[in-house]
Structures are given as structure tokens and as C-alpha cells.
Coordinates of C-alpha atoms and ligand atoms in Angstrom, one line a residue:
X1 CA 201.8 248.2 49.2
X2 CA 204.9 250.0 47.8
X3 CA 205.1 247.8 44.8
X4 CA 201.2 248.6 44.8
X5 CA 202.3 252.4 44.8
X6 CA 204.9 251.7 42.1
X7 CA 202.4 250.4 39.7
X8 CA 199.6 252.4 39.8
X9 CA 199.0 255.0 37.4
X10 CA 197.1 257.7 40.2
X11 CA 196.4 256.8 44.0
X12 CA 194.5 258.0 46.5
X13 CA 195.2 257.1 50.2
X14 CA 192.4 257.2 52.9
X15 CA 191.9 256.5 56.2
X16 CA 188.6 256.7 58.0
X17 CA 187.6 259.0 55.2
X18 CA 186.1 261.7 57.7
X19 CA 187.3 264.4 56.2
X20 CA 185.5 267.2 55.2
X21 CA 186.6 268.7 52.2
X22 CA 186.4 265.8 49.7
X23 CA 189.9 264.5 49.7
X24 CA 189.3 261.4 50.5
X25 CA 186.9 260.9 48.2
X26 CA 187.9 258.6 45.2
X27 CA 187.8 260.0 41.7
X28 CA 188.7 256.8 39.9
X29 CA 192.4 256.4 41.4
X30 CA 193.6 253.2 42.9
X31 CA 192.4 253.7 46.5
X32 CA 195.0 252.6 49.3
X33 CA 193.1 252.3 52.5
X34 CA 195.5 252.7 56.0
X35 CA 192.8 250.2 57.7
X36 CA 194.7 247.1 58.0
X37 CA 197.9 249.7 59.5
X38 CA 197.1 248.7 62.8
X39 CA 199.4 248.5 65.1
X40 CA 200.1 250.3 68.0
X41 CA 203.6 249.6 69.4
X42 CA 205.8 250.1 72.8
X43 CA 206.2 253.4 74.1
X44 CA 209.5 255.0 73.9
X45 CA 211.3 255.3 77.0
X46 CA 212.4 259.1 75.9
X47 CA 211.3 261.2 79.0
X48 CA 209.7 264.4 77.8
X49 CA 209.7 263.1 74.4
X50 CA 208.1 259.5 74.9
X51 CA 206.4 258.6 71.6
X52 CA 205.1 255.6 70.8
X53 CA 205.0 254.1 67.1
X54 CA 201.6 253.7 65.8
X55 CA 200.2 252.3 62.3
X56 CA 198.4 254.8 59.9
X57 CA 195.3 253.2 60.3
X58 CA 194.8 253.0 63.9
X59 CA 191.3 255.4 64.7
X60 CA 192.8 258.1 67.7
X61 CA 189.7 256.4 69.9
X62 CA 191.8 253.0 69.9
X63 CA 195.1 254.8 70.4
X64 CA 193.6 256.6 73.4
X65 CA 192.1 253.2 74.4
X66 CA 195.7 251.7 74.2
X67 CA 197.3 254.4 75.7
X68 CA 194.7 254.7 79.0
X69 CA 196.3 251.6 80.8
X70 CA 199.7 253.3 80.5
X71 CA 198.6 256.4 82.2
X72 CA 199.2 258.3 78.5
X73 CA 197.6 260.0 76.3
X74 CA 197.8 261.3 72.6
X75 CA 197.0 265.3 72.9
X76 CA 196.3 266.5 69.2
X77 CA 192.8 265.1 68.4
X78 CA 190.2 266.6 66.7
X79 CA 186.2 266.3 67.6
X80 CA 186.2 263.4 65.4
X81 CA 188.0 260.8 67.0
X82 CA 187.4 257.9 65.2
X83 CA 189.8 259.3 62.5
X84 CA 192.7 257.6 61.6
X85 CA 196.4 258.6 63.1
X86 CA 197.7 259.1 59.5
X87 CA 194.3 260.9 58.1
X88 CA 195.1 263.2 61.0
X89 CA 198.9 263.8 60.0
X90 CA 198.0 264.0 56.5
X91 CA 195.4 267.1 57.5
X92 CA 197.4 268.4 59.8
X93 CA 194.4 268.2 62.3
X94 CA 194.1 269.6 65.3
X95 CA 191.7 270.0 68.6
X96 CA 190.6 271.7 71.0
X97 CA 193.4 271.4 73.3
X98 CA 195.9 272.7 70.4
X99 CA 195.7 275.8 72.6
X100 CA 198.3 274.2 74.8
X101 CA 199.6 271.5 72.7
X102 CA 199.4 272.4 69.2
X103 CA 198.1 270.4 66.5
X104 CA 199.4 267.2 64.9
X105 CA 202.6 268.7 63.6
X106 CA 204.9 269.1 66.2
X107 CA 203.9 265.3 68.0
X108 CA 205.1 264.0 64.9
X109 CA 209.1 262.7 65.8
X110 CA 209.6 259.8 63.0
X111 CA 207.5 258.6 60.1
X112 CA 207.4 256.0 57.1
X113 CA 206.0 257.2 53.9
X114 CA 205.9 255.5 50.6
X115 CA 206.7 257.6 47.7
X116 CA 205.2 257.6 43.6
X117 CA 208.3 255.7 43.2
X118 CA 207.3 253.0 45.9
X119 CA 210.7 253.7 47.2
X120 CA 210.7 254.0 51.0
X121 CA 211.7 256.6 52.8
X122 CA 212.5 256.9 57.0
X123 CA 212.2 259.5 58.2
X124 CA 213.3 261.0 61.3
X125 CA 213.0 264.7 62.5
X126 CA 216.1 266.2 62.1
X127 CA 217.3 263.5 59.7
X128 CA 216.7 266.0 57.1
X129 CA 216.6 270.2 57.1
X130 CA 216.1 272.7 54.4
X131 CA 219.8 274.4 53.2
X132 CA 219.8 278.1 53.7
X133 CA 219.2 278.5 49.6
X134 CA 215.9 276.6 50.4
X135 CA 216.3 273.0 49.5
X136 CA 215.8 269.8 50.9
X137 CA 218.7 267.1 49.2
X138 CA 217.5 263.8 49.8
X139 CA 219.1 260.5 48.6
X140 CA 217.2 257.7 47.2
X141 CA 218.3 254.4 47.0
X142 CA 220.3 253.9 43.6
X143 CA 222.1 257.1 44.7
X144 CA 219.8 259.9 43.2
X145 CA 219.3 263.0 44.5
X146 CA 216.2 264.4 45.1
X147 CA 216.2 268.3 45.0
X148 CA 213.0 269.8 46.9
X149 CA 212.4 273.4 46.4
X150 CA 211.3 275.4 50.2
X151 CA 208.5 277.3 49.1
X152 CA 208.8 281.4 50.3
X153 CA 205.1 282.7 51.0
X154 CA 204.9 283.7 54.5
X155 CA 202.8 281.2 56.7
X156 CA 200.0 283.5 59.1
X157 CA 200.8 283.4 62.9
X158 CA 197.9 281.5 63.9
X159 CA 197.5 279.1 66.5
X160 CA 196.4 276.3 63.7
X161 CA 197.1 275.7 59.8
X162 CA 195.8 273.4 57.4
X163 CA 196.7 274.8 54.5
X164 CA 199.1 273.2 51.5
X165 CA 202.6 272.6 52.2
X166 CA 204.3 274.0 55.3
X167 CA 206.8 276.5 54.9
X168 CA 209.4 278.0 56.8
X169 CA 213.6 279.0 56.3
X170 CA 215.7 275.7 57.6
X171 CA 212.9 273.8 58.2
X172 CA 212.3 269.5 58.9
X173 CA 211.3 267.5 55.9
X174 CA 208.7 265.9 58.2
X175 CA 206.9 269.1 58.4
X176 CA 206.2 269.2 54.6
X177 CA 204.7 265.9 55.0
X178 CA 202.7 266.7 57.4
X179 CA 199.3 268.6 56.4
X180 CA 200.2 267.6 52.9
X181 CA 196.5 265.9 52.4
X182 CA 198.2 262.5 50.6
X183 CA 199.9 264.7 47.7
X184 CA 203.4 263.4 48.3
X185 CA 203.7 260.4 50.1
X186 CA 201.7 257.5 51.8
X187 CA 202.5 257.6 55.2
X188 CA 202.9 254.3 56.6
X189 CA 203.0 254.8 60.1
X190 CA 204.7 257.7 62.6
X191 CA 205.8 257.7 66.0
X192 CA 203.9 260.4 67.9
X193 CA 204.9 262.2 71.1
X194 CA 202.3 261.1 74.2
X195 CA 202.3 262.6 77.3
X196 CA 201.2 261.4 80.7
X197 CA 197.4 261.7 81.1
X198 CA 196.2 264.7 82.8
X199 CA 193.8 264.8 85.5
X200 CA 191.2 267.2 83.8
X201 CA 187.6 268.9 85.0
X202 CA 185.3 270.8 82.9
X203 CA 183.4 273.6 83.4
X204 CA 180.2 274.7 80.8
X205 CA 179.5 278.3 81.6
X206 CA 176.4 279.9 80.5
X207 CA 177.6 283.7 79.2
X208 CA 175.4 286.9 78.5
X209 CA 177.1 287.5 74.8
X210 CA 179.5 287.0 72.5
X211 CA 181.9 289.6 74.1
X212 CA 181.4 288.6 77.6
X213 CA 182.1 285.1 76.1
X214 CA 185.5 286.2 74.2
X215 CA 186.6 288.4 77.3
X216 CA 186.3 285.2 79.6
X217 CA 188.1 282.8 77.2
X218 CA 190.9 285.9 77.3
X219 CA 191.0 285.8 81.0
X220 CA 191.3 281.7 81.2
X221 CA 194.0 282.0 78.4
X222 CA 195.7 284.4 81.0
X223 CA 195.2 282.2 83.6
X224 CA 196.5 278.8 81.1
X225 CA 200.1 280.8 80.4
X226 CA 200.7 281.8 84.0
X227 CA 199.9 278.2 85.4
X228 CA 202.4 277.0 82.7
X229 CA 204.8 279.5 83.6
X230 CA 203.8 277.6 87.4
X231 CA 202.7 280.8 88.7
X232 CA 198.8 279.7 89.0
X233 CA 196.7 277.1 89.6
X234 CA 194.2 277.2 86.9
X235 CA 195.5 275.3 83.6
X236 CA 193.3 275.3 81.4
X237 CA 194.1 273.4 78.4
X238 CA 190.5 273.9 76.3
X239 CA 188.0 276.5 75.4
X240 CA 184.9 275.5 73.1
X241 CA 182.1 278.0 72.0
X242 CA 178.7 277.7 70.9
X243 CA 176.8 280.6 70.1
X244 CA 172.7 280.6 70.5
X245 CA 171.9 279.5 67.4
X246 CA 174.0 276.7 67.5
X247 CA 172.6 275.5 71.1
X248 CA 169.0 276.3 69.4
X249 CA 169.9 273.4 66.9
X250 CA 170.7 271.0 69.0
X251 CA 167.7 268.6 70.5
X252 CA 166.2 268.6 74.1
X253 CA 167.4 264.9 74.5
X254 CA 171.4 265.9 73.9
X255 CA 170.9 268.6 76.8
X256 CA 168.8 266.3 79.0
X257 CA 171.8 263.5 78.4
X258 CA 174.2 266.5 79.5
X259 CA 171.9 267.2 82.5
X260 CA 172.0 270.7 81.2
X261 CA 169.0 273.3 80.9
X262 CA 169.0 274.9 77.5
X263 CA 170.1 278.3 77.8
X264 CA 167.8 280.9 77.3
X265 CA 168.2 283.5 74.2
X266 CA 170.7 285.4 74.0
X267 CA 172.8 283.5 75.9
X268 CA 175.8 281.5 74.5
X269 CA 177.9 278.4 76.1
X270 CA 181.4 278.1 76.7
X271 CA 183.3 274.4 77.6
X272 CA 186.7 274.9 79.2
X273 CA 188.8 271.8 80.0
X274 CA 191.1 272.2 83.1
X275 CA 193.9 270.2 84.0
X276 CA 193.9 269.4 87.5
X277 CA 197.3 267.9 88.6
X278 CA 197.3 269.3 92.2
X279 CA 194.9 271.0 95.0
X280 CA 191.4 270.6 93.1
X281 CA 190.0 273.2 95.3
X282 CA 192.6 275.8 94.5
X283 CA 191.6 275.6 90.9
X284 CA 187.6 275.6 91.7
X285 CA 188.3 278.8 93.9
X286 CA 190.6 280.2 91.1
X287 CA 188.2 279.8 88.3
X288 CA 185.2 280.9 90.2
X289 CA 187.1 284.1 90.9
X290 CA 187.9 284.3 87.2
X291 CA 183.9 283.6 86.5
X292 CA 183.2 286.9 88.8
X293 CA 185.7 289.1 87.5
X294 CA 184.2 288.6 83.9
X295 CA 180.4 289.3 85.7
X296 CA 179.5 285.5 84.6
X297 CA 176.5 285.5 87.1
X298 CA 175.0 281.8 86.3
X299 CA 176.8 279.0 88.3
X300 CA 178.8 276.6 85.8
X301 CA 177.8 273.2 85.3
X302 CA 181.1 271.1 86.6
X303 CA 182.9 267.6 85.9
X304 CA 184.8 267.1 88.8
X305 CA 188.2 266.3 88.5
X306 CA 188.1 261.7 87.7
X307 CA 184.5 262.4 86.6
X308 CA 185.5 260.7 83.4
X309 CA 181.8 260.5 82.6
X310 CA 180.3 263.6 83.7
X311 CA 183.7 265.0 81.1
X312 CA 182.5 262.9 78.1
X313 CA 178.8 263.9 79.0
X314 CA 179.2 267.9 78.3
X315 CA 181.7 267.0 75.8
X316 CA 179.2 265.0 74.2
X317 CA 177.0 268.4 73.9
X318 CA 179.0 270.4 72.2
X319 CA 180.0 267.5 69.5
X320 CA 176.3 267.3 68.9
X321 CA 176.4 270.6 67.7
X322 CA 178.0 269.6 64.2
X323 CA 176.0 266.6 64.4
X324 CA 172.3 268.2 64.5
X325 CA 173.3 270.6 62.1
X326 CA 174.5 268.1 59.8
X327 CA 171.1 266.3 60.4
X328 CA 169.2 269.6 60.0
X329 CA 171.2 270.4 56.4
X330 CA 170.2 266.4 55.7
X331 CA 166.8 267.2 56.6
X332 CA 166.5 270.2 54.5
X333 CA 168.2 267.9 51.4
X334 CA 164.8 265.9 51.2
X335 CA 163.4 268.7 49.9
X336 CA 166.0 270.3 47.9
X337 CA 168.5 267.8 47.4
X338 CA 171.2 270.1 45.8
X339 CA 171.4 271.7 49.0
X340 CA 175.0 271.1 50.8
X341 CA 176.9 271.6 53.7
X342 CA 178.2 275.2 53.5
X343 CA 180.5 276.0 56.5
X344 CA 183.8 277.9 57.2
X345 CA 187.2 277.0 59.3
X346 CA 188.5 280.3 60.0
X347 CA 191.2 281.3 62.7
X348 CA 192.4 284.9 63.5
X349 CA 195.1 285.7 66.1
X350 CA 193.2 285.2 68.7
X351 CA 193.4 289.6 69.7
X352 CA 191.4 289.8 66.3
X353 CA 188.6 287.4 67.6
X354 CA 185.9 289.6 69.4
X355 CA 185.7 291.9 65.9
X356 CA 186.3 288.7 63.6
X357 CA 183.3 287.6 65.6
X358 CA 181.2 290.4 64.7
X359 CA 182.2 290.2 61.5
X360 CA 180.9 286.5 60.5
X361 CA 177.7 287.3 62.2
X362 CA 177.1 290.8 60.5
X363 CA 177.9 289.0 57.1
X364 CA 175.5 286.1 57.4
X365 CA 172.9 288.6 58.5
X366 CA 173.6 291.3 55.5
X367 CA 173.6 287.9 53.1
X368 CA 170.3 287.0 54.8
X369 CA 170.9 283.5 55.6
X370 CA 170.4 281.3 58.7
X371 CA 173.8 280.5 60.2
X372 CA 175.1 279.1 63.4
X373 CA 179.0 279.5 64.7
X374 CA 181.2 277.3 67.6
X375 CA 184.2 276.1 67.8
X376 CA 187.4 276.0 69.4
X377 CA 187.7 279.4 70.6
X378 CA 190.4 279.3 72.8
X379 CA 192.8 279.0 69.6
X380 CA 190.7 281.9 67.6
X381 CA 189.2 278.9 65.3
X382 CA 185.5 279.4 64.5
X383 CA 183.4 277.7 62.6
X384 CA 180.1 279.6 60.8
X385 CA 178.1 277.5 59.3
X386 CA 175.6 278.2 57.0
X387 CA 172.0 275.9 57.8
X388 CA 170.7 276.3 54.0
X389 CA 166.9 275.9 53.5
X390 CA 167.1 276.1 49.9
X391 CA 170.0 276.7 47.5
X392 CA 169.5 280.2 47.6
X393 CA 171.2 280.2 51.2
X394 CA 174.0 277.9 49.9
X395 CA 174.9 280.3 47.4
X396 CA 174.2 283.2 49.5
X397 CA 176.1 281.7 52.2
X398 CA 179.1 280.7 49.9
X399 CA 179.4 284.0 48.9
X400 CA 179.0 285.4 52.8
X401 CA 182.1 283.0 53.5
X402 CA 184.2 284.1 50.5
X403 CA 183.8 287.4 52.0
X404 CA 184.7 286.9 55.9
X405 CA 187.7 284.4 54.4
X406 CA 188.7 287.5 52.9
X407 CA 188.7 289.9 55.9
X408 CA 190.3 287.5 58.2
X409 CA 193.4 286.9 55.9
X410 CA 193.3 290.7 56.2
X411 CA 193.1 290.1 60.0
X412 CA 196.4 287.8 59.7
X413 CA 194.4 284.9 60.0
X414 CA 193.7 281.9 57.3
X415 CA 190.4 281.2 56.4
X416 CA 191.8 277.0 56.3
X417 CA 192.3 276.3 60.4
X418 CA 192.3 272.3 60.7
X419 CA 190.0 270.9 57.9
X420 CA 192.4 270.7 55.2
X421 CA 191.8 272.2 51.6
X422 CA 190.9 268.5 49.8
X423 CA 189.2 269.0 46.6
X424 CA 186.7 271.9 47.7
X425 CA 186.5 274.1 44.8
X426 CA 186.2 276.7 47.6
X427 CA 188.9 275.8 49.4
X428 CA 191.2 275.7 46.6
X429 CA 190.2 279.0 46.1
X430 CA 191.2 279.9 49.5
X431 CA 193.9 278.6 49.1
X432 CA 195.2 280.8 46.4
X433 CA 193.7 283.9 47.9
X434 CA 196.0 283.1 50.8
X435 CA 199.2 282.5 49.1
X436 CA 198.7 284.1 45.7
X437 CA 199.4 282.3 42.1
X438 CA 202.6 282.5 43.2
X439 CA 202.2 280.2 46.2
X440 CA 200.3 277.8 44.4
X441 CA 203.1 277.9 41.9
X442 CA 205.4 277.1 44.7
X443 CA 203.8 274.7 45.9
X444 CA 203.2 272.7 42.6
X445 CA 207.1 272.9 42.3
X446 CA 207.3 270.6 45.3
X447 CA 204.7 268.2 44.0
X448 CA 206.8 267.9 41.0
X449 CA 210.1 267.1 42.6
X450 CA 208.6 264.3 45.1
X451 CA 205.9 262.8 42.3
X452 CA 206.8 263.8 38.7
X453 CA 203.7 262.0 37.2
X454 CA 201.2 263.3 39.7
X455 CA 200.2 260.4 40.8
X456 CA 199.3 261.0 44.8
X457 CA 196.0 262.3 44.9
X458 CA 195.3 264.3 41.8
X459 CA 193.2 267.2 42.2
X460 CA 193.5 267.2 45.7
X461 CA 195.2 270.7 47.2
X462 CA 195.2 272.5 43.7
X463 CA 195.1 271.3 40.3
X464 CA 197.7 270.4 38.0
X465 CA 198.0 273.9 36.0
Ligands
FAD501 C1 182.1 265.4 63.1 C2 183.5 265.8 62.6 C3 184.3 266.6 63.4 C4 185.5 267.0 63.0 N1 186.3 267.8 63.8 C5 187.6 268.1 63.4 C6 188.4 268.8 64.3 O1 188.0 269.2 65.4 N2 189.7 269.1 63.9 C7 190.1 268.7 62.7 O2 191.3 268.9 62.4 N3 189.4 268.0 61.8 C8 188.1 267.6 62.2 N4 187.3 266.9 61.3 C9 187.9 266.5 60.0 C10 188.5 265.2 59.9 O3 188.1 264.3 61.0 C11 190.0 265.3 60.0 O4 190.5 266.0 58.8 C12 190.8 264.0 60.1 O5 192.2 264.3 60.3 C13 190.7 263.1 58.9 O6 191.2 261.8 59.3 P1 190.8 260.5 58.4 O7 191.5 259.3 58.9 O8 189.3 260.4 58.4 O9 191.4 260.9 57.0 P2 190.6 260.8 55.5 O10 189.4 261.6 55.6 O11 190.5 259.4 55.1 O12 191.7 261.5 54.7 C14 192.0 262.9 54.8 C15 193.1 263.3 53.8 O13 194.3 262.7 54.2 C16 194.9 261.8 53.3 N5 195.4 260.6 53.9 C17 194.7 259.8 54.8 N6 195.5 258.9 55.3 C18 196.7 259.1 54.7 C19 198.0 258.4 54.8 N7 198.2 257.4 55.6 N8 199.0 258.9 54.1 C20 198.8 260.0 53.3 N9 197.7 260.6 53.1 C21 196.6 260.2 53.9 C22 193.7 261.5 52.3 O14 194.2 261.3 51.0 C23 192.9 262.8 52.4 O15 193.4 263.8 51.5 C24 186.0 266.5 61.7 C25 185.3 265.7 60.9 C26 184.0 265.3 61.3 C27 183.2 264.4 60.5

């Protein structure tokens, strides 16, 4: 594959090809898929920091599969899990549970990556740091030095990025690959930090509104920090929101295979995931306590802790809330085929949410267009989505994102959370409105030190200027 690399004039590599933004979508480069990258290998023996090394192209689903019988299990993975370990490196991608173990990034420990010159480089964390003049120096084989610039815009302090190059004084050179959407490398395959597999419950919780909803995900993410800090018992690894509209989109048979009643207007849904590792009954009587506190009258609808399947049932739920939208939009597409998905991946510091919040909705409704928002609330990530009956709403709705992308930079947020930049036009445009021309500028310099002839991905992040 490296001499492959070597040769070509422009690649593209893909894994499962689930992303949303287009960048894995070929325009006429060779295309490298990661499918036949396999393998899953033995699990380090490092304690805390047990990894195991896994091959680019194995789909997270198998990798949990793999990792069940050990007792482990791979944290960072996104509500798509049939995409592949290096797609989700590449994107930076993250979950719901990035609210207590981050996204992709920091699991990362070693990685292979093929370079434009099909040289290839290993790469362990800390093999390589940025100088204090903001440089990586790495040595290529033949003796030549490789000068990377550090690029200086100021990265937002959100819980989640996708969102160009990564950025930060003395950082790892495995940070810049990761979230680098297969612009500078081809990564072969990473070893990935795993952790033993938690005992979890979940708890769906019918709420009155979208602030009694926000306060309740504030008190559980009180709750999370003290029970890390081993001063409670509720640990709550998860929150997920979906908002009326959203729940109105989904079909009676998703709720009826949930064993859930569909919530009555205006109510919305949250989905916490709760690590269990003790008492079970101190964290039932912990989070009902929290439930009253927040005036959350309804009775939640529970997995037990070891219900594996009453878990994946309500989880199940709230992924069919992309999934009927997507089939609404599809529907909609038979009768105006240049409609398209028009959705937005914003995160705020999660004290900015309840007015970020009102924000998307009061945008969609002054745009006048049908809309829906969920998402992984517990990290400030929401989702609006646009459900376009004519093209009018998708450029109505374009412009209604453009404008809350806008506010919530203002908010200290990024209006790219987890789904990567790719070859949107709007995201690109994001992009820039993020970091400036200066940023972009920045981060073409990098492109150009790692692959002088633009050959990973062309087009993909920001264009060539
Ligand atoms: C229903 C649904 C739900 C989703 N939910 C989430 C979510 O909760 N969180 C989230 O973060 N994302 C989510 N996504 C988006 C998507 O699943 C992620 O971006 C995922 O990480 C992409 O993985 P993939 O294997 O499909 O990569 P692809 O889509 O094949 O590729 C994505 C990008 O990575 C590059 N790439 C892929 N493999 C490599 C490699 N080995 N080396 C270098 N570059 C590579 C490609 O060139 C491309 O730019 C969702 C998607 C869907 C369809």
C-alpha cells in the first residue's frame, strides 16, 4: 500500500465511508479502502493505560465484539458504530460518553501512518513534541528533516472538536494526525487505550421542557464529577436529548420496540447512561432524588444494571431519531429531488447551553422552517436539523445554520463538534469563520510540509488557495 501511496498522483483513504460531510467521497483520486486492515491484536498489559492494537479497518461494532470476552471495552464511539477505527481517528469522532471519556484523541497511544512519500512513519505519543518556537522536526529515512509548522489560532474550550488540524504550544505529533480527515497521512492502524467494561443502567426520563431538561442534565453532570472525585454514587457517563419534534418523527413501531409510550407534546426525552460498579440501589435512590429535586414528575423508564438488552433497546430509540429523519428528508426527495440533508454539529460550553438552546430554536422558527434538535447533551453538542419539504427550507435552513454557527463561536463554542469538516462547502466555510484566513493559512502550511504535491485528499478540509 505504501508503494501504492508513492505512486499515485492524489488519494483518498476511506473506511466505512459513513461520514457525513463528503470526505469520503471519491472525486476521481485513487481510493485506498482500510477494509482489509483487520486485525485486532493482544491487549497490552499497561494497567491504566492497556491499549490494544487494532487495524484501520476494523468497524468499532467488531472491536467491541472482540473486546466483550476480555471484560474491555473501547469508550470513544460515535452513534454509528459500524465505522471504522481509523475513519474515527481520522474525524476525531466522538460519542456520547465523551462527557467522561473524551473523544477519539486522547485513546490514541501509538499509530502507523503512511505518508505522500509512502515512507512510513511510527509513531508513538511522546515520540515526537512541538519545540517551544512551534515546530515539529521529524527525520525521514534518507536523513531529511521534516520541519512542521504548529499552527497559533486558539482552539475553543469545548468538550468536543472536529475541526482541521489540532493546535496547541508543545503539543504530540499524534494529535495533528488525529481529526486530520486523511489530509496528511494514511493511518494504518493505532493502538487505542480500552478500559474495563463498565457495569451500566439507563434511565429515559420524560421532562416538561427544554430548561427543565438542560437543568437535569446539569444536576447529573454534578452528580458524574462528584462520583469521580468518589464522593457519590451516581456516575453517570452519558446524557442524550431529543426534543418533541424529533420524538414526533420517529415511528410508533421504534417506541413500541422500546416499550416506551410516546411522549405527549411538549414534552422532550432525555437518555442518561449510568455506570453501576457498586450498590445498584444506592444509585437508583440517588438518581431518583436527583429526578425530584429537578420536579421531573413522570417515573423513568429503566435498564437495570446487566440488562444488556433493555440498554441497547432505548438506545436503539434515540439512534432512530437520525434515522427517520434521514428517511423523512429521503421521502421528501421523491418529490423534490434537490432537496438535501441540512443539519448542524454545534457545541457550546456546556453553561452556554440552555440560551444556545433557545437560540437554534428561535432561528429555525424566525427562518420558518421545520426543524428537529437532539443530541449528546451532556457535552453541550446539539444537533438541529433542518426536515426540508422543498428547497426553499434547505436554503432557508442553510442560512438559519450559518447564523446560530455564528452566535455559538461568539458563545466560545465551534459550530464543527464531531462530524468533521470533509468537503461541505458549508463546513469549509465554518471552518474559516472559526479560525479566520489566517487559520486556514496556517493550516495549509502544515499540509504543505507533510504532502508537498497535495496528494492526500484534495479538497477535503479547505482548498488548495
Ligand atoms: C447515523 C450516523 C450517526 C453518526 N453519529 C456520529 C457520532 O455520534 N459522532 C461522530 O463523531 N460521528 C458520527 N457520525 C459520522 C461518522 O460515523 C464518523 O465521522 C466516523 O468517524 C467516520 O468513520 P468511517 O470509518 O465511516 O470513515 P469515512 O467516512 O470512510 O472517512 C471519514 C474521513 O476520514 C478519512 N479516513 C478514513 N479512514 C482513514 C484512514 N485509515 N487514514 C486516514 N484517513 C482516513 C477519510 O478520507 C474521510 O475524510 C455518524 C454517522 C452516521 C451515518
Amino acid at each position: 500500500m505504501a508503494s501504492l501511496v508513492a505512486a499515485a498522483r492524489q488519494v483518498l483513504p476511506v473506511g466505512a465511508q459513513s461520514s457525513l460531510t463528503g470526505g469520503a467521497t471519491p472525486r476521481g483520486e485513487v481510493v485506498i479502502s482500510t477494509r482489509a486492515l483487520n486485525g485486532i491484536g493482544e491487549v497490552s498489559d499497561g494497567g491504566p493505560r492497556r491499549t490494544v492494537r487494532t487495524g484501520a479497518g476494523v468497524p468499532l461494532s467488531a472491536l467491541q465484539r472482540a473486546l466483550r470476552s476480555a471484560g474491555l471495552y473501547y469508550p470513544p464511539v460515535p452513534t454509528y458504530d459500524g465505522a471504522f477505527l481509523g475513519g474515527t481517528i481520522a474525524t476525531n469522532a466522538a460519542g456520547a460518553a465523551t462527557f467522561k471519556y473524551g473523544s477519539a484523541r486522547p485513546g490514541v497511544e501509538r499509530m502507523t501512518v503512511v505518508l505522500a512519500d509512502g515512507s512510513i512513519l511510527e509513531l508513538r505519543r511522546g515520540d515526537v513534541v512541538a519545540s517551544p518556537d512551534g515546530w515539529f522536526e521529524l527525520e525521514r529515512p534518507g536523513g531529511a528533516l521534516v520541519r512542521i509548522p504548529v499552527p497559533t489560532y486558539a482552539m475553543p474550550e469545548v468538550a468536543k472538536l472536529s475541526a482541521g488540524y489540532y493546535a496547541r504550544a508543545g503539543m504530540d505529533l499524534v494529535d495533528l494526525f488525529v481529526g486530520s480527515e486523511g489530509t496528511l497521512g494514511f493511518i494504518v492502524d493505532a493502538d487505542v487505550r480500552v478500559i474495563p467494561r463498565p457495569r451500566a443502567c439507563a434511565a429515559l426520563v420524560r421532562c416538561t421542557s427544554d430548561g427543565q431538561a438542560i437543568a437535569l442534565t446539569a444536576a447529573l453532570r454534578r452528580e458524574a464529577a462528584a462520583s469521580w472525585r468518589g464522593e457519590g454514587p451516581l456516575d453517570v457517563s452519558a446524557v442524550e436529548f431529543m426534543d418533541q419534534r424529533a420524538l414526533a418523527v420517529v415511528p410508533a413501531e421504534a417506541f413500541a420496540r422500546a416499550g416506551v409510550a410516546r411522549p405527549a407534546a411538549p414534552d422532550v426525552m432525555l437518555l442518561a447512561q449510568i455506570e453501576v460498579p457498586g450498590d445498584a440501589d444506592a444509585t437508583l435512590q440517588r438518581l431518583q432524588d436527583v429526578l425530584d429535586a429537578s420536579g421531573v414528575d413522570a417515573d423513568p423508564h429503566m435498564a437495570m444494571p446487566g440488562d444488556l438488552e433493555g440498554a441497547a433497546r432505548l438506545f436503539e430509540l434515540r439512534e432512530s431519531v437520525p434515522a427517520s429523519v434521514n428517511a423523512v428528508v429521503a421521502a421528501a426527495k421523491q418529490t423534490y429531488p434537490d432537496i438535501e440533508k441540512t443539519a448542524a454539529d454545534l457545541v457550546v460550553p456546556f453553561e452556554r447551553l440552555a440560551n444556545a438552546l433557545a437560540l437554534y430554536r428561535e432561528t429555525f422558527e424566525r427562518h420558518a422552517v421545520p426543524y428537529a434538535i437532539w443530541g449528546h447533551v451532556s457535552d453541550g453538542n446539539l444537533h438541529p436539523n433542518v426536515i426540508p419539504q422543498s428547497w426553499e427550507h434547505v436554503e432557508r435552513g442553510r442560512k438559519a445554520i450559518l447564523e446560530m454557527a455564528h452566535a455559538v463561536i461568539a458563545m466560545g463554542g465551534a459550530p464543527l463538534a464531531e462530524h468533521g469538516v470533509g468537503r461541505s462547502t458549508l463546513k469549509q466555510r465554518l471552518l474559516r469563520d472559526l479560525y479566520g484566513e489566517r487559520g486556514i493559512a496556517e493550516m495549509r502550511a502544515v499540509k504543505r510540509a507533510l504532502d508537498p504535491e497535495w496528494k492526500f485528499s484534495p479538497g477535503v478540509l479547505f482548498q488548495r488557495g
